[in-house]
Tab-separated table of C-alpha atoms in Angstrom:
chain	number	residue	atom	x	y	z
F	1	GLU	CA	0.000	0.000	0.000
F	2	ALA	CA	1.317	3.419	-0.984
F	3	GLN	CA	1.735	5.481	2.127
F	4	VAL	CA	3.601	8.081	4.131
F	5	THR	CA	4.337	7.073	7.709
F	6	GLN	CA	5.310	9.260	10.626
F	7	ASN	CA	6.584	8.361	14.064
F	8	PRO	CA	5.745	9.010	16.759
F	9	ARG	CA	2.103	9.958	16.353
F	10	TYR	CA	1.996	11.675	19.711
F	11	LEU	CA	4.845	13.180	21.686
F	12	ILE	CA	4.991	15.183	24.902
F	13	THR	CA	8.377	16.576	25.783
F	14	VAL	CA	10.047	19.338	27.766
F	15	THR	CA	11.711	22.515	26.623
F	16	GLY	CA	15.218	21.992	25.310
F	17	LYS	CA	15.163	18.221	24.938
F	18	LYS	CA	16.194	17.315	21.404
F	19	LEU	CA	13.743	15.221	19.423
F	20	THR	CA	13.332	13.718	15.985
F	21	VAL	CA	10.130	12.967	14.126
F	22	THR	CA	10.638	10.403	11.403
F	23	CYS	CA	8.935	10.364	8.027
F	24	SER	CA	9.123	7.628	5.439
F	25	GLN	CA	7.414	7.079	2.078
F	26	ASN	CA	7.276	3.960	-0.086
F	27	MET	CA	6.315	5.575	-3.400
F	28	ASN	CA	9.814	6.481	-4.600
F	29	HIS	CA	8.859	10.147	-4.530
F	30	GLU	CA	11.520	12.750	-5.091
F	31	TYR	CA	9.772	15.595	-3.277
F	32	MET	CA	9.163	15.556	0.467
F	33	SER	CA	8.008	18.279	2.795
F	34	TRP	CA	7.185	19.095	6.409
F	35	TYR	CA	4.276	21.255	7.542
F	36	ARG	CA	2.894	22.403	10.838
F	37	GLN	CA	-0.810	22.953	11.344
F	38	ASP	CA	-2.073	25.491	13.828
F	39	PRO	CA	-5.688	26.616	14.349
F	40	GLY	CA	-6.622	29.524	12.132
F	41	LEU	CA	-3.301	29.429	10.293
F	42	GLY	CA	-3.763	26.393	8.112
F	43	LEU	CA	-0.652	24.484	7.130
F	44	ARG	CA	2.671	26.253	6.967
F	45	GLN	CA	5.626	24.736	5.200
F	46	ILE	CA	8.711	24.234	7.346
F	47	TYR	CA	11.213	22.595	4.986
F	48	TYR	CA	11.089	20.720	1.738
F	49	SER	CA	13.413	18.517	-0.260
F	50	MET	CA	13.551	18.053	-3.999
F	51	ASN	CA	15.746	14.956	-3.767
F	52	VAL	CA	18.505	13.297	-1.774
F	53	GLU	CA	20.855	15.862	-0.204
F	54	VAL	CA	18.720	18.748	-1.535
F	55	THR	CA	16.729	20.655	1.071
F	56	ASP	CA	15.337	24.162	1.274
F	57	LYS	CA	13.529	26.369	3.739
F	58	GLY	CA	9.816	26.878	3.668
F	59	ASP	CA	7.962	29.702	5.333
F	60	VAL	CA	8.653	28.811	8.997
F	61	PRO	CA	12.042	27.052	9.255
F	62	GLU	CA	13.305	28.640	12.482
F	63	GLY	CA	13.992	26.092	15.201
F	64	TYR	CA	13.879	23.100	12.871
F	65	LYS	CA	16.383	21.020	10.936
F	66	VAL	CA	15.945	18.332	8.323
F	67	SER	CA	18.110	15.894	6.438
F	68	ARG	CA	17.598	13.812	3.322
F	69	LYS	CA	20.221	11.099	3.198
F	70	GLU	CA	17.928	8.535	1.626
F	71	LYS	CA	15.144	9.058	-0.860
F	72	ARG	CA	12.484	7.454	1.300
F	73	ASN	CA	13.246	9.217	4.602
F	74	PHE	CA	12.960	12.845	5.638
F	75	PRO	CA	13.307	13.293	9.417
F	76	LEU	CA	12.395	16.519	11.185
F	77	ILE	CA	14.725	17.504	14.007
F	78	LEU	CA	14.030	19.930	16.826
F	79	GLU	CA	17.356	20.521	18.522
F	80	SER	CA	15.975	22.614	21.375
F	81	PRO	CA	12.183	22.525	21.350
F	82	SER	CA	10.227	25.418	22.781
F	83	PRO	CA	6.547	25.691	23.742
F	84	ASN	CA	5.765	27.686	20.588
F	85	GLN	CA	6.615	24.564	18.600
F	86	THR	CA	3.636	22.778	20.107
F	87	SER	CA	1.663	21.887	17.006
F	88	LEU	CA	0.402	19.186	14.668
F	89	TYR	CA	3.062	18.197	12.166
F	90	PHE	CA	2.538	16.598	8.776
F	91	CYS	CA	4.998	15.062	6.384
F	92	ALA	CA	4.105	14.860	2.705
F	93	SER	CA	5.632	13.484	-0.459
F	94	SER	CA	5.037	13.725	-4.180
F	95	SER	CA	6.646	12.941	-7.486
F	96	THR	CA	8.244	15.829	-9.287
F	97	GLY	CA	6.939	17.136	-12.534
F	98	ARG	CA	4.041	19.379	-13.272
F	99	SER	CA	1.533	18.203	-10.744
F	100	TYR	CA	3.136	17.919	-7.298
F	101	GLU	CA	0.043	16.218	-5.970
F	102	GLN	CA	1.073	15.548	-2.373
F	103	TYR	CA	0.427	12.494	-0.219
F	104	PHE	CA	0.262	13.262	3.490
F	105	GLY	CA	1.190	11.250	6.528
F	106	PRO	CA	-1.219	10.832	9.461
F	107	GLY	CA	0.347	13.603	11.514
F	108	THR	CA	2.383	13.916	14.718
F	109	ARG	CA	0.926	15.862	17.598
F	110	LEU	CA	3.766	17.456	19.547
F	111	THR	CA	3.406	19.132	22.920
F	112	VAL	CA	6.359	20.993	24.412
F	113	THR	CA	6.001	21.962	28.075
L	1	ALA	CA	5.261	36.171	-2.005
L	2	GLN	CA	2.316	33.981	-2.721
L	3	SER	CA	-0.692	33.824	-0.450
L	4	VAL	CA	-4.019	32.058	-0.202
L	5	ALA	CA	-7.206	33.343	1.393
L	6	GLN	CA	-10.262	31.366	2.347
L	7	PRO	CA	-12.701	34.068	3.419
L	8	GLU	CA	-15.116	31.779	5.258
L	9	ASP	CA	-14.104	29.946	8.414
L	10	GLN	CA	-17.276	27.890	8.288
L	11	VAL	CA	-19.768	26.935	5.613
L	12	ASN	CA	-23.061	25.286	6.476
L	13	VAL	CA	-25.216	23.650	3.845
L	14	ALA	CA	-28.156	21.290	3.878
L	15	GLU	CA	-27.723	17.812	2.491
L	16	GLY	CA	-28.648	17.670	-1.169
L	17	ASN	CA	-27.996	21.360	-1.752
L	18	PRO	CA	-25.080	22.661	-3.804
L	19	LEU	CA	-22.005	23.793	-1.903
L	20	THR	CA	-19.263	26.296	-2.597
L	21	VAL	CA	-16.065	26.793	-0.628
L	22	LYS	CA	-14.236	29.929	-1.672
L	23	CYS	CA	-10.541	30.459	-2.313
L	24	THR	CA	-8.580	33.396	-3.669
L	25	TYR	CA	-4.855	33.464	-4.268
L	26	SER	CA	-1.944	35.727	-5.016
L	27	VAL	CA	1.092	34.363	-6.843
L	28	SER	CA	3.742	35.490	-9.279
L	29	GLY	CA	3.386	33.837	-12.614
L	30	ASN	CA	1.072	30.977	-13.464
L	31	PRO	CA	-0.406	29.284	-10.426
L	32	TYR	CA	-0.636	25.616	-9.629
L	33	LEU	CA	-3.759	25.337	-7.463
L	34	PHE	CA	-4.935	22.510	-5.247
L	35	TRP	CA	-7.768	21.529	-2.939
L	36	TYR	CA	-7.253	19.128	-0.058
L	37	VAL	CA	-9.697	17.730	2.489
L	38	GLN	CA	-8.972	16.768	6.085
L	39	TYR	CA	-11.247	14.464	8.044
L	40	PRO	CA	-10.995	14.372	11.863
L	41	ASN	CA	-7.735	12.895	13.137
L	42	ARG	CA	-6.496	12.239	9.626
L	43	GLY	CA	-3.915	13.648	7.276
L	44	LEU	CA	-4.876	15.688	4.251
L	45	GLN	CA	-6.227	14.021	1.133
L	46	PHE	CA	-5.889	15.396	-2.364
L	47	LEU	CA	-9.159	16.370	-4.064
L	48	LEU	CA	-8.220	18.120	-7.290
L	49	LYS	CA	-5.746	20.433	-8.969
L	50	TYR	CA	-5.487	23.070	-11.652
L	51	ILE	CA	-2.274	23.213	-13.654
L	52	THR	CA	-3.376	24.437	-17.054
L	53	GLY	CA	-6.167	23.908	-19.539
L	54	ASP	CA	-9.894	23.929	-18.814
L	55	ASN	CA	-10.964	26.323	-16.133
L	56	LEU	CA	-13.389	23.771	-14.689
L	57	VAL	CA	-11.521	20.970	-12.988
L	58	LYS	CA	-13.167	17.764	-11.808
L	59	GLY	CA	-11.831	15.804	-8.878
L	60	SER	CA	-12.574	13.118	-6.353
L	61	TYR	CA	-15.930	12.427	-4.641
L	62	GLY	CA	-17.913	14.547	-7.120
L	63	PHE	CA	-16.079	17.775	-6.326
L	64	GLU	CA	-15.086	20.305	-8.954
L	65	ALA	CA	-13.397	23.683	-8.916
L	66	GLU	CA	-13.491	26.671	-11.187
L	67	PHE	CA	-10.324	28.601	-11.945
L	68	ASN	CA	-10.920	32.282	-12.632
L	69	LYS	CA	-7.737	34.087	-13.576
L	70	SER	CA	-9.205	37.598	-13.638
L	71	GLN	CA	-10.616	37.208	-10.138
L	72	THR	CA	-7.657	35.099	-8.933
L	73	SER	CA	-10.099	32.601	-7.501
L	74	PHE	CA	-10.362	28.828	-7.341
L	75	HIS	CA	-13.665	28.009	-5.681
L	76	LEU	CA	-14.527	24.437	-4.766
L	77	LYS	CA	-18.023	23.242	-5.688
L	78	LYS	CA	-20.260	20.225	-5.504
L	79	PRO	CA	-23.761	20.028	-7.003
L	80	SER	CA	-25.285	17.995	-4.174
L	81	ALA	CA	-23.723	17.880	-0.714
L	82	LEU	CA	-23.553	14.757	1.439
L	83	VAL	CA	-23.323	14.592	5.219
L	84	SER	CA	-20.088	12.656	4.711
L	85	ASP	CA	-18.585	15.731	2.983
L	86	SER	CA	-18.374	17.444	6.381
L	87	ALA	CA	-14.680	18.112	6.921
L	88	LEU	CA	-11.980	20.774	6.834
L	89	TYR	CA	-11.050	21.968	3.351
L	90	PHE	CA	-7.781	23.603	2.369
L	91	CYS	CA	-6.892	25.500	-0.759
L	92	ALA	CA	-3.189	25.601	-1.683
L	93	VAL	CA	-0.984	27.197	-4.301
L	94	ARG	CA	2.451	26.380	-5.652
L	95	ASP	CA	4.325	28.954	-7.609
L	96	TYR	CA	7.186	28.569	-10.069
L	97	GLY	CA	9.347	27.362	-7.225
L	98	GLN	CA	8.756	24.383	-4.982
L	99	ASN	CA	7.131	26.203	-2.094
L	100	PHE	CA	3.539	25.432	-1.207
L	101	VAL	CA	1.257	27.869	0.590
L	102	PHE	CA	-1.989	26.709	2.166
L	103	GLY	CA	-5.002	28.741	3.135
L	104	PRO	CA	-6.284	28.739	6.720
L	105	GLY	CA	-8.981	26.197	5.964
L	106	THR	CA	-12.780	26.231	5.784
L	107	ARG	CA	-14.864	23.936	7.911
L	108	LEU	CA	-17.775	22.515	5.945
L	109	SER	CA	-20.801	21.219	7.815
L	110	VAL	CA	-23.463	19.424	5.840
L	111	LEU	CA	-26.658	19.193	7.822
L	112	PRO	CA	-29.015	16.240	7.337
């Protein structure tokens, strides 16, 4: 089954404790992206990657890091989480080309206290 | 910079009636436009897209959208709403680059 998986689905942590949210896709997609969803703000793009070793900032990259060492994986790293990073996070992937129709993971709800 | 507006936070419609969820955008160059739907506790699902060609685009679950370049709009429509259409709907735009911008979302409630 074609899918995007994220782990963990739920995470409660404390300020300053480094964490990683994993994202993996099995569709051989070149393009992968991370978003955060906050009430009233919709989805905002954090980082995206056009292919292995190619990443770029989205609209809200501050406080986040990503890496793309393998085509299927695109982890999101919070080196020193803060309460304002409490949010619902989505990973997405798509093939490149004209359409960029994205497939989304189920989401990771992060709470930073 | 590109932007997307969804002027209605909430749209209520009776089952069987037509529905419209509005979206306007601002982007440099030719827009790639998308609609996604989010059901409770789920990720987003693709509904339809406009890249080029006919201004009326048909998508999943009987939804369609009309691209209007002069009004910079991409409204989502369905001729006959179902209770199961109740969800959160997002309009999104991609410009010539690889950056996607989503609107704030519109909650659709279809009343039986």
